[in-house]
Amino acid sequence: MSHARKEYKDFMSLTPDAYDAVLALSQVAGKAGMDNQLLELIKLRASQINGCAFCVQYHILESEKLGVPTDKLNLVVVWREAPQFTARERAALAWTEALTLLSDGVSDKVYAQASSEFSEKELAYLTSAVASINVWNRFGAAFRWTPPARKQAVGAAAS
């Protein structure tokens, strides 16, 4: 794979109106009170499915800042087989996969599972979060944005 075609900062400067619109959509669910750790998990999962290296790394780093356990982050890709995830997280991850792989549709089972864990309003906001990360993934994957670097703590030894 070759290097980036364009960078994230290029998207911001080339199309500031599109950037602002996608950014606004991506913030709606959090502003409505949805759990930020949960939102990061679903953003990570969609990004894994869509193959967006920038977004995978970005949401791992954001999740770490929010205190999501490392084991949980490592196991998002196989969440069905991992006991670390709550029923609510499982419902959100299943919903995310259904909406990200939309050609398969959203089964009645996945809808029932999500509806049992989230109110109608929460499910609508969760859907907005899944929609927004899928938009970001389309830009990041298309232009092969370089994943953000992990910042070392001041005074940390370089390895």
Short mmCIF file of N, CA and C in Angstrom, two decimals:
data_model
loop_
_atom_site.label_atom_id
_atom_site.label_comp_id
_atom_site.label_asym_id
_atom_site.label_seq_id
_atom_site.Cartn_x
_atom_site.Cartn_y
_atom_site.Cartn_z
N MET A 1 0.85 -1.18 0.00
CA MET A 1 0.00 0.00 0.00
C MET A 1 0.89 1.23 0.00
N SER A 2 0.56 2.15 -0.85
CA SER A 2 1.34 3.39 -0.90
C SER A 2 0.90 4.34 0.19
N HIS A 3 1.58 5.41 0.32
CA HIS A 3 1.27 6.39 1.36
C HIS A 3 0.01 7.20 1.03
N ALA A 4 -0.28 8.12 1.90
CA ALA A 4 -1.52 8.90 1.80
C ALA A 4 -1.63 9.64 0.47
N ARG A 5 -2.87 9.68 -0.02
CA ARG A 5 -3.16 10.46 -1.22
C ARG A 5 -3.40 11.92 -0.83
N LYS A 6 -4.04 12.10 0.27
CA LYS A 6 -4.29 13.40 0.89
C LYS A 6 -4.31 13.14 2.39
N GLU A 7 -4.15 14.16 3.17
CA GLU A 7 -4.16 14.01 4.62
C GLU A 7 -5.44 14.60 5.22
N TYR A 8 -5.70 14.23 6.45
CA TYR A 8 -6.86 14.72 7.19
C TYR A 8 -6.92 16.24 7.15
N LYS A 9 -5.79 16.90 7.40
CA LYS A 9 -5.76 18.37 7.41
C LYS A 9 -6.12 18.95 6.03
N ASP A 10 -5.83 18.17 4.96
CA ASP A 10 -6.20 18.61 3.62
C ASP A 10 -7.72 18.66 3.47
N PHE A 11 -8.40 17.65 4.03
CA PHE A 11 -9.86 17.61 3.98
C PHE A 11 -10.44 18.84 4.67
N MET A 12 -9.87 19.18 5.82
CA MET A 12 -10.34 20.35 6.56
C MET A 12 -10.20 21.63 5.73
N SER A 13 -9.07 21.77 5.04
CA SER A 13 -8.83 23.01 4.31
C SER A 13 -9.47 23.03 2.91
N LEU A 14 -9.55 21.86 2.26
CA LEU A 14 -10.13 21.81 0.91
C LEU A 14 -11.64 22.00 0.91
N THR A 15 -12.31 21.40 1.90
CA THR A 15 -13.77 21.43 1.94
C THR A 15 -14.24 21.74 3.37
N PRO A 16 -13.99 22.95 3.83
CA PRO A 16 -14.34 23.26 5.22
C PRO A 16 -15.83 23.10 5.51
N ASP A 17 -16.69 23.34 4.53
CA ASP A 17 -18.12 23.18 4.75
C ASP A 17 -18.48 21.70 4.94
N ALA A 18 -17.90 20.82 4.15
CA ALA A 18 -18.14 19.38 4.31
C ALA A 18 -17.55 18.90 5.64
N TYR A 19 -16.35 19.36 5.95
CA TYR A 19 -15.72 19.00 7.22
C TYR A 19 -16.61 19.40 8.39
N ASP A 20 -17.10 20.64 8.38
CA ASP A 20 -17.94 21.13 9.47
C ASP A 20 -19.24 20.32 9.59
N ALA A 21 -19.82 19.95 8.46
CA ALA A 21 -21.06 19.18 8.47
C ALA A 21 -20.85 17.79 9.06
N VAL A 22 -19.78 17.10 8.63
CA VAL A 22 -19.50 15.77 9.14
C VAL A 22 -19.14 15.84 10.62
N LEU A 23 -18.34 16.83 10.99
CA LEU A 23 -17.96 17.01 12.39
C LEU A 23 -19.19 17.25 13.26
N ALA A 24 -20.10 18.10 12.80
CA ALA A 24 -21.32 18.38 13.56
C ALA A 24 -22.14 17.11 13.76
N LEU A 25 -22.31 16.32 12.70
CA LEU A 25 -23.06 15.07 12.81
C LEU A 25 -22.37 14.12 13.79
N SER A 26 -21.04 14.09 13.76
CA SER A 26 -20.32 13.15 14.62
C SER A 26 -20.39 13.52 16.10
N GLN A 27 -20.78 14.75 16.40
CA GLN A 27 -20.86 15.20 17.79
C GLN A 27 -22.26 15.14 18.38
N VAL A 28 -23.26 14.90 17.56
CA VAL A 28 -24.65 14.94 17.99
C VAL A 28 -24.95 13.95 19.11
N ALA A 29 -24.55 12.70 18.95
CA ALA A 29 -24.89 11.66 19.94
C ALA A 29 -24.25 11.94 21.29
N GLY A 30 -23.00 12.36 21.30
CA GLY A 30 -22.33 12.70 22.56
C GLY A 30 -22.98 13.88 23.25
N LYS A 31 -23.35 14.90 22.47
CA LYS A 31 -24.01 16.08 23.04
C LYS A 31 -25.39 15.73 23.59
N ALA A 32 -25.99 14.68 23.06
CA ALA A 32 -27.32 14.25 23.53
C ALA A 32 -27.21 13.39 24.79
N GLY A 33 -25.98 13.11 25.24
CA GLY A 33 -25.81 12.37 26.47
C GLY A 33 -25.49 10.89 26.31
N MET A 34 -25.27 10.44 25.08
CA MET A 34 -24.88 9.04 24.89
C MET A 34 -23.50 8.83 25.51
N ASP A 35 -23.27 7.64 26.03
CA ASP A 35 -22.02 7.30 26.69
C ASP A 35 -20.85 7.39 25.71
N ASN A 36 -19.85 8.20 26.04
CA ASN A 36 -18.73 8.41 25.13
C ASN A 36 -17.88 7.16 24.93
N GLN A 37 -17.72 6.34 25.96
CA GLN A 37 -16.96 5.10 25.80
C GLN A 37 -17.66 4.18 24.80
N LEU A 38 -18.96 4.06 24.93
CA LEU A 38 -19.74 3.25 24.00
C LEU A 38 -19.62 3.78 22.58
N LEU A 39 -19.71 5.09 22.43
CA LEU A 39 -19.60 5.69 21.10
C LEU A 39 -18.23 5.41 20.48
N GLU A 40 -17.18 5.45 21.28
CA GLU A 40 -15.85 5.14 20.75
C GLU A 40 -15.76 3.68 20.31
N LEU A 41 -16.37 2.77 21.06
CA LEU A 41 -16.35 1.36 20.67
C LEU A 41 -17.02 1.14 19.32
N ILE A 42 -18.15 1.80 19.10
CA ILE A 42 -18.84 1.59 17.83
C ILE A 42 -18.08 2.26 16.68
N LYS A 43 -17.45 3.38 16.97
CA LYS A 43 -16.64 4.04 15.93
C LYS A 43 -15.43 3.18 15.56
N LEU A 44 -14.84 2.57 16.56
CA LEU A 44 -13.71 1.68 16.31
C LEU A 44 -14.15 0.49 15.47
N ARG A 45 -15.28 -0.12 15.83
CA ARG A 45 -15.74 -1.31 15.11
C ARG A 45 -16.06 -1.00 13.65
N ALA A 46 -16.78 0.08 13.41
CA ALA A 46 -17.10 0.46 12.02
C ALA A 46 -15.82 0.73 11.23
N SER A 47 -14.86 1.38 11.87
CA SER A 47 -13.60 1.71 11.20
C SER A 47 -12.81 0.46 10.86
N GLN A 48 -12.86 -0.55 11.74
CA GLN A 48 -12.22 -1.83 11.45
C GLN A 48 -12.86 -2.47 10.22
N ILE A 49 -14.17 -2.49 10.19
CA ILE A 49 -14.90 -3.10 9.07
C ILE A 49 -14.56 -2.39 7.76
N ASN A 50 -14.50 -1.06 7.82
CA ASN A 50 -14.28 -0.26 6.61
C ASN A 50 -12.81 -0.13 6.22
N GLY A 51 -11.92 -0.63 7.04
CA GLY A 51 -10.50 -0.58 6.70
C GLY A 51 -9.91 0.81 6.70
N CYS A 52 -10.37 1.66 7.59
CA CYS A 52 -9.83 3.02 7.69
C CYS A 52 -8.79 3.06 8.81
N ALA A 53 -7.52 2.99 8.43
CA ALA A 53 -6.43 2.96 9.42
C ALA A 53 -6.41 4.23 10.27
N PHE A 54 -6.64 5.38 9.66
CA PHE A 54 -6.66 6.63 10.41
C PHE A 54 -7.71 6.57 11.52
N CYS A 55 -8.92 6.17 11.16
CA CYS A 55 -10.02 6.15 12.13
C CYS A 55 -9.84 5.07 13.19
N VAL A 56 -9.29 3.92 12.82
CA VAL A 56 -9.03 2.88 13.81
C VAL A 56 -8.08 3.43 14.86
N GLN A 57 -6.96 3.99 14.42
CA GLN A 57 -5.98 4.52 15.38
C GLN A 57 -6.56 5.68 16.17
N TYR A 58 -7.25 6.59 15.50
CA TYR A 58 -7.83 7.75 16.17
C TYR A 58 -8.77 7.31 17.30
N HIS A 59 -9.63 6.34 17.02
CA HIS A 59 -10.62 5.94 18.02
C HIS A 59 -10.02 5.04 19.11
N ILE A 60 -8.94 4.37 18.82
CA ILE A 60 -8.21 3.68 19.89
C ILE A 60 -7.64 4.72 20.85
N LEU A 61 -7.00 5.74 20.31
CA LEU A 61 -6.42 6.78 21.15
C LEU A 61 -7.49 7.53 21.96
N GLU A 62 -8.60 7.83 21.32
CA GLU A 62 -9.70 8.51 22.03
C GLU A 62 -10.27 7.62 23.13
N SER A 63 -10.42 6.34 22.84
CA SER A 63 -10.94 5.38 23.83
C SER A 63 -10.02 5.29 25.03
N GLU A 64 -8.73 5.25 24.77
CA GLU A 64 -7.75 5.20 25.87
C GLU A 64 -7.88 6.43 26.76
N LYS A 65 -8.04 7.61 26.15
CA LYS A 65 -8.21 8.85 26.93
C LYS A 65 -9.43 8.79 27.83
N LEU A 66 -10.47 8.09 27.37
CA LEU A 66 -11.71 7.96 28.13
C LEU A 66 -11.67 6.83 29.15
N GLY A 67 -10.58 6.08 29.16
CA GLY A 67 -10.44 5.00 30.14
C GLY A 67 -11.02 3.66 29.73
N VAL A 68 -11.26 3.46 28.44
CA VAL A 68 -11.73 2.15 27.99
C VAL A 68 -10.59 1.16 28.22
N PRO A 69 -10.86 0.04 28.89
CA PRO A 69 -9.80 -0.94 29.16
C PRO A 69 -9.14 -1.46 27.88
N THR A 70 -7.85 -1.64 27.93
CA THR A 70 -7.08 -2.12 26.78
C THR A 70 -7.60 -3.46 26.27
N ASP A 71 -7.93 -4.36 27.19
CA ASP A 71 -8.45 -5.67 26.76
C ASP A 71 -9.71 -5.50 25.92
N LYS A 72 -10.55 -4.58 26.30
CA LYS A 72 -11.79 -4.37 25.54
C LYS A 72 -11.46 -3.83 24.14
N LEU A 73 -10.53 -2.89 24.06
CA LEU A 73 -10.13 -2.34 22.76
C LEU A 73 -9.53 -3.42 21.86
N ASN A 74 -8.71 -4.26 22.46
CA ASN A 74 -8.08 -5.33 21.68
C ASN A 74 -9.10 -6.34 21.15
N LEU A 75 -10.21 -6.47 21.84
CA LEU A 75 -11.18 -7.51 21.49
C LEU A 75 -12.42 -7.00 20.75
N VAL A 76 -12.48 -5.73 20.43
CA VAL A 76 -13.62 -5.20 19.69
C VAL A 76 -13.83 -5.97 18.39
N VAL A 77 -12.76 -6.32 17.74
CA VAL A 77 -12.84 -7.02 16.45
C VAL A 77 -13.51 -8.39 16.58
N VAL A 78 -13.47 -8.98 17.78
CA VAL A 78 -14.09 -10.30 18.03
C VAL A 78 -15.05 -10.20 19.21
N TRP A 79 -15.81 -9.14 19.28
CA TRP A 79 -16.65 -8.85 20.43
C TRP A 79 -17.64 -9.97 20.75
N ARG A 80 -18.10 -10.69 19.76
CA ARG A 80 -19.07 -11.77 20.01
C ARG A 80 -18.47 -12.90 20.86
N GLU A 81 -17.16 -13.10 20.74
CA GLU A 81 -16.49 -14.17 21.45
C GLU A 81 -15.85 -13.72 22.77
N ALA A 82 -15.94 -12.45 23.09
CA ALA A 82 -15.25 -11.91 24.27
C ALA A 82 -16.24 -11.56 25.38
N PRO A 83 -15.96 -12.00 26.60
CA PRO A 83 -16.89 -11.76 27.71
C PRO A 83 -16.85 -10.33 28.27
N GLN A 84 -15.95 -9.50 27.80
CA GLN A 84 -15.78 -8.15 28.35
C GLN A 84 -16.92 -7.19 28.04
N PHE A 85 -17.76 -7.53 27.08
CA PHE A 85 -18.76 -6.59 26.60
C PHE A 85 -20.12 -6.81 27.26
N THR A 86 -20.73 -5.70 27.66
CA THR A 86 -22.06 -5.75 28.29
C THR A 86 -23.12 -6.02 27.23
N ALA A 87 -24.32 -6.31 27.68
CA ALA A 87 -25.44 -6.53 26.75
C ALA A 87 -25.69 -5.27 25.92
N ARG A 88 -25.59 -4.13 26.55
CA ARG A 88 -25.79 -2.85 25.85
C ARG A 88 -24.71 -2.64 24.79
N GLU A 89 -23.46 -2.91 25.14
CA GLU A 89 -22.37 -2.78 24.17
C GLU A 89 -22.54 -3.77 23.02
N ARG A 90 -22.95 -4.98 23.34
CA ARG A 90 -23.17 -5.98 22.30
C ARG A 90 -24.28 -5.55 21.34
N ALA A 91 -25.34 -5.00 21.88
CA ALA A 91 -26.43 -4.51 21.04
C ALA A 91 -25.94 -3.37 20.14
N ALA A 92 -25.15 -2.47 20.71
CA ALA A 92 -24.62 -1.34 19.93
C ALA A 92 -23.66 -1.81 18.85
N LEU A 93 -22.82 -2.78 19.16
CA LEU A 93 -21.88 -3.30 18.17
C LEU A 93 -22.60 -4.06 17.06
N ALA A 94 -23.61 -4.83 17.41
CA ALA A 94 -24.40 -5.53 16.39
C ALA A 94 -25.11 -4.52 15.49
N TRP A 95 -25.67 -3.47 16.10
CA TRP A 95 -26.35 -2.41 15.35
C TRP A 95 -25.35 -1.73 14.40
N THR A 96 -24.16 -1.45 14.91
CA THR A 96 -23.12 -0.82 14.11
C THR A 96 -22.76 -1.68 12.91
N GLU A 97 -22.56 -2.96 13.14
CA GLU A 97 -22.21 -3.85 12.03
C GLU A 97 -23.32 -3.92 11.00
N ALA A 98 -24.56 -3.99 11.45
CA ALA A 98 -25.69 -4.05 10.51
C ALA A 98 -25.78 -2.79 9.66
N LEU A 99 -25.56 -1.63 10.27
CA LEU A 99 -25.65 -0.38 9.53
C LEU A 99 -24.42 -0.12 8.67
N THR A 100 -23.28 -0.67 9.07
CA THR A 100 -22.05 -0.50 8.29
C THR A 100 -22.05 -1.44 7.10
N LEU A 101 -22.58 -2.63 7.29
CA LEU A 101 -22.70 -3.62 6.21
C LEU A 101 -24.14 -3.61 5.71
N LEU A 102 -24.62 -2.46 5.36
CA LEU A 102 -26.03 -2.23 5.07
C LEU A 102 -26.58 -3.09 3.94
N SER A 103 -25.73 -3.57 3.06
CA SER A 103 -26.22 -4.41 1.97
C SER A 103 -26.87 -5.69 2.51
N ASP A 104 -26.51 -6.08 3.73
CA ASP A 104 -27.13 -7.24 4.38
C ASP A 104 -28.45 -6.87 5.07
N GLY A 105 -28.74 -5.59 5.16
CA GLY A 105 -29.94 -5.13 5.84
C GLY A 105 -29.80 -5.20 7.35
N VAL A 106 -30.83 -4.78 8.04
CA VAL A 106 -30.88 -4.84 9.50
C VAL A 106 -31.95 -5.87 9.85
N SER A 107 -31.52 -6.97 10.40
CA SER A 107 -32.46 -8.05 10.70
C SER A 107 -33.39 -7.67 11.85
N ASP A 108 -34.52 -8.36 11.92
CA ASP A 108 -35.45 -8.15 13.03
C ASP A 108 -34.78 -8.49 14.36
N LYS A 109 -33.91 -9.49 14.35
CA LYS A 109 -33.21 -9.90 15.58
C LYS A 109 -32.30 -8.78 16.08
N VAL A 110 -31.51 -8.18 15.19
CA VAL A 110 -30.61 -7.09 15.58
C VAL A 110 -31.42 -5.89 16.04
N TYR A 111 -32.50 -5.59 15.32
CA TYR A 111 -33.35 -4.46 15.72
C TYR A 111 -33.96 -4.71 17.10
N ALA A 112 -34.44 -5.90 17.34
CA ALA A 112 -35.03 -6.24 18.64
C ALA A 112 -34.00 -6.14 19.76
N GLN A 113 -32.80 -6.63 19.49
CA GLN A 113 -31.73 -6.56 20.48
C GLN A 113 -31.39 -5.10 20.80
N ALA A 114 -31.23 -4.29 19.78
CA ALA A 114 -30.91 -2.87 19.98
C ALA A 114 -32.06 -2.15 20.68
N SER A 115 -33.28 -2.44 20.28
CA SER A 115 -34.46 -1.80 20.89
C SER A 115 -34.65 -2.20 22.35
N SER A 116 -34.16 -3.37 22.72
CA SER A 116 -34.29 -3.79 24.12
C SER A 116 -33.27 -3.09 25.01
N GLU A 117 -32.20 -2.59 24.44
CA GLU A 117 -31.13 -1.94 25.22
C GLU A 117 -31.16 -0.42 25.14
N PHE A 118 -31.79 0.12 24.10
CA PHE A 118 -31.80 1.56 23.88
C PHE A 118 -33.22 2.06 23.68
N SER A 119 -33.50 3.24 24.21
CA SER A 119 -34.80 3.88 23.96
C SER A 119 -34.85 4.27 22.48
N GLU A 120 -36.03 4.63 22.00
CA GLU A 120 -36.16 5.05 20.61
C GLU A 120 -35.24 6.23 20.30
N LYS A 121 -35.18 7.17 21.22
CA LYS A 121 -34.34 8.35 21.04
C LYS A 121 -32.86 7.97 21.04
N GLU A 122 -32.47 7.12 21.98
CA GLU A 122 -31.08 6.67 22.04
C GLU A 122 -30.70 5.92 20.77
N LEU A 123 -31.58 5.10 20.27
CA LEU A 123 -31.30 4.33 19.06
C LEU A 123 -31.13 5.27 17.86
N ALA A 124 -31.92 6.31 17.82
CA ALA A 124 -31.77 7.29 16.74
C ALA A 124 -30.42 8.00 16.84
N TYR A 125 -30.02 8.36 18.06
CA TYR A 125 -28.70 8.99 18.23
C TYR A 125 -27.57 8.01 17.95
N LEU A 126 -27.72 6.77 18.36
CA LEU A 126 -26.73 5.75 18.06
C LEU A 126 -26.59 5.60 16.55
N THR A 127 -27.71 5.61 15.86
CA THR A 127 -27.70 5.52 14.40
C THR A 127 -26.96 6.71 13.78
N SER A 128 -27.15 7.90 14.35
CA SER A 128 -26.42 9.08 13.83
C SER A 128 -24.92 8.92 14.03
N ALA A 129 -24.52 8.30 15.14
CA ALA A 129 -23.08 8.08 15.39
C ALA A 129 -22.51 7.07 14.40
N VAL A 130 -23.27 6.01 14.12
CA VAL A 130 -22.81 5.01 13.15
C VAL A 130 -22.74 5.65 11.75
N ALA A 131 -23.74 6.44 11.42
CA ALA A 131 -23.73 7.11 10.11
C ALA A 131 -22.52 8.02 9.98
N SER A 132 -22.23 8.78 11.03
CA SER A 132 -21.12 9.74 10.93
C SER A 132 -19.77 9.04 10.81
N ILE A 133 -19.55 7.97 11.57
CA ILE A 133 -18.24 7.31 11.45
C ILE A 133 -18.10 6.66 10.08
N ASN A 134 -19.19 6.18 9.51
CA ASN A 134 -19.11 5.63 8.17
C ASN A 134 -18.76 6.71 7.15
N VAL A 135 -19.23 7.93 7.35
CA VAL A 135 -18.84 9.04 6.47
C VAL A 135 -17.35 9.32 6.63
N TRP A 136 -16.89 9.46 7.88
CA TRP A 136 -15.46 9.69 8.11
C TRP A 136 -14.62 8.59 7.47
N ASN A 137 -15.06 7.33 7.62
CA ASN A 137 -14.32 6.20 7.05
C ASN A 137 -14.19 6.31 5.54
N ARG A 138 -15.22 6.80 4.88
CA ARG A 138 -15.17 6.93 3.42
C ARG A 138 -14.08 7.91 3.01
N PHE A 139 -13.96 9.01 3.73
CA PHE A 139 -12.90 9.97 3.43
C PHE A 139 -11.53 9.41 3.79
N GLY A 140 -11.41 8.87 5.00
CA GLY A 140 -10.12 8.37 5.47
C GLY A 140 -9.57 7.23 4.62
N ALA A 141 -10.44 6.30 4.24
CA ALA A 141 -10.01 5.17 3.43
C ALA A 141 -9.73 5.60 1.98
N ALA A 142 -10.57 6.47 1.44
CA ALA A 142 -10.38 6.91 0.06
C ALA A 142 -9.06 7.65 -0.13
N PHE A 143 -8.72 8.48 0.84
CA PHE A 143 -7.51 9.30 0.71
C PHE A 143 -6.32 8.76 1.51
N ARG A 144 -6.55 7.60 2.16
CA ARG A 144 -5.50 6.93 2.94
C ARG A 144 -4.82 7.88 3.92
N TRP A 145 -5.65 8.55 4.70
CA TRP A 145 -5.09 9.45 5.71
C TRP A 145 -4.10 8.69 6.58
N THR A 146 -2.99 9.31 6.89
CA THR A 146 -1.99 8.72 7.77
C THR A 146 -2.55 8.64 9.18
N PRO A 147 -2.49 7.47 9.81
CA PRO A 147 -3.01 7.34 11.19
C PRO A 147 -2.26 8.29 12.13
N PRO A 148 -2.98 8.85 13.10
CA PRO A 148 -2.32 9.76 14.05
C PRO A 148 -1.32 8.99 14.89
N ALA A 149 -0.21 9.65 15.21
CA ALA A 149 0.83 9.04 16.03
C ALA A 149 0.43 9.11 17.50
N ARG A 150 0.83 8.09 18.22
CA ARG A 150 0.65 8.08 19.66
C ARG A 150 1.66 9.06 20.24
N LYS A 151 1.19 9.98 21.05
CA LYS A 151 2.09 10.95 21.68
C LYS A 151 2.71 10.34 22.92
N GLN A 152 4.02 10.42 22.99
CA GLN A 152 4.71 9.91 24.18
C GLN A 152 4.63 10.94 25.29
N ALA A 153 4.54 10.44 26.50
CA ALA A 153 4.52 11.32 27.66
C ALA A 153 5.86 12.05 27.75
N VAL A 154 5.82 13.27 28.24
CA VAL A 154 7.04 14.05 28.42
C VAL A 154 7.98 13.28 29.35
N GLY A 155 9.22 13.13 28.94
CA GLY A 155 10.19 12.43 29.76
C GLY A 155 10.21 10.93 29.52
N ALA A 156 9.30 10.41 28.67
CA ALA A 156 9.27 8.98 28.40
C ALA A 156 10.46 8.62 27.50
N ALA A 157 11.03 7.49 27.76
CA ALA A 157 12.16 7.04 26.95
C ALA A 157 11.65 6.55 25.60
N ALA A 158 12.37 6.89 24.57
CA ALA A 158 12.01 6.42 23.23
C ALA A 158 12.42 4.95 23.13
N SER A 159 11.55 4.19 22.47
CA SER A 159 11.89 2.76 22.33
C SER A 159 12.38 2.46 20.95
#
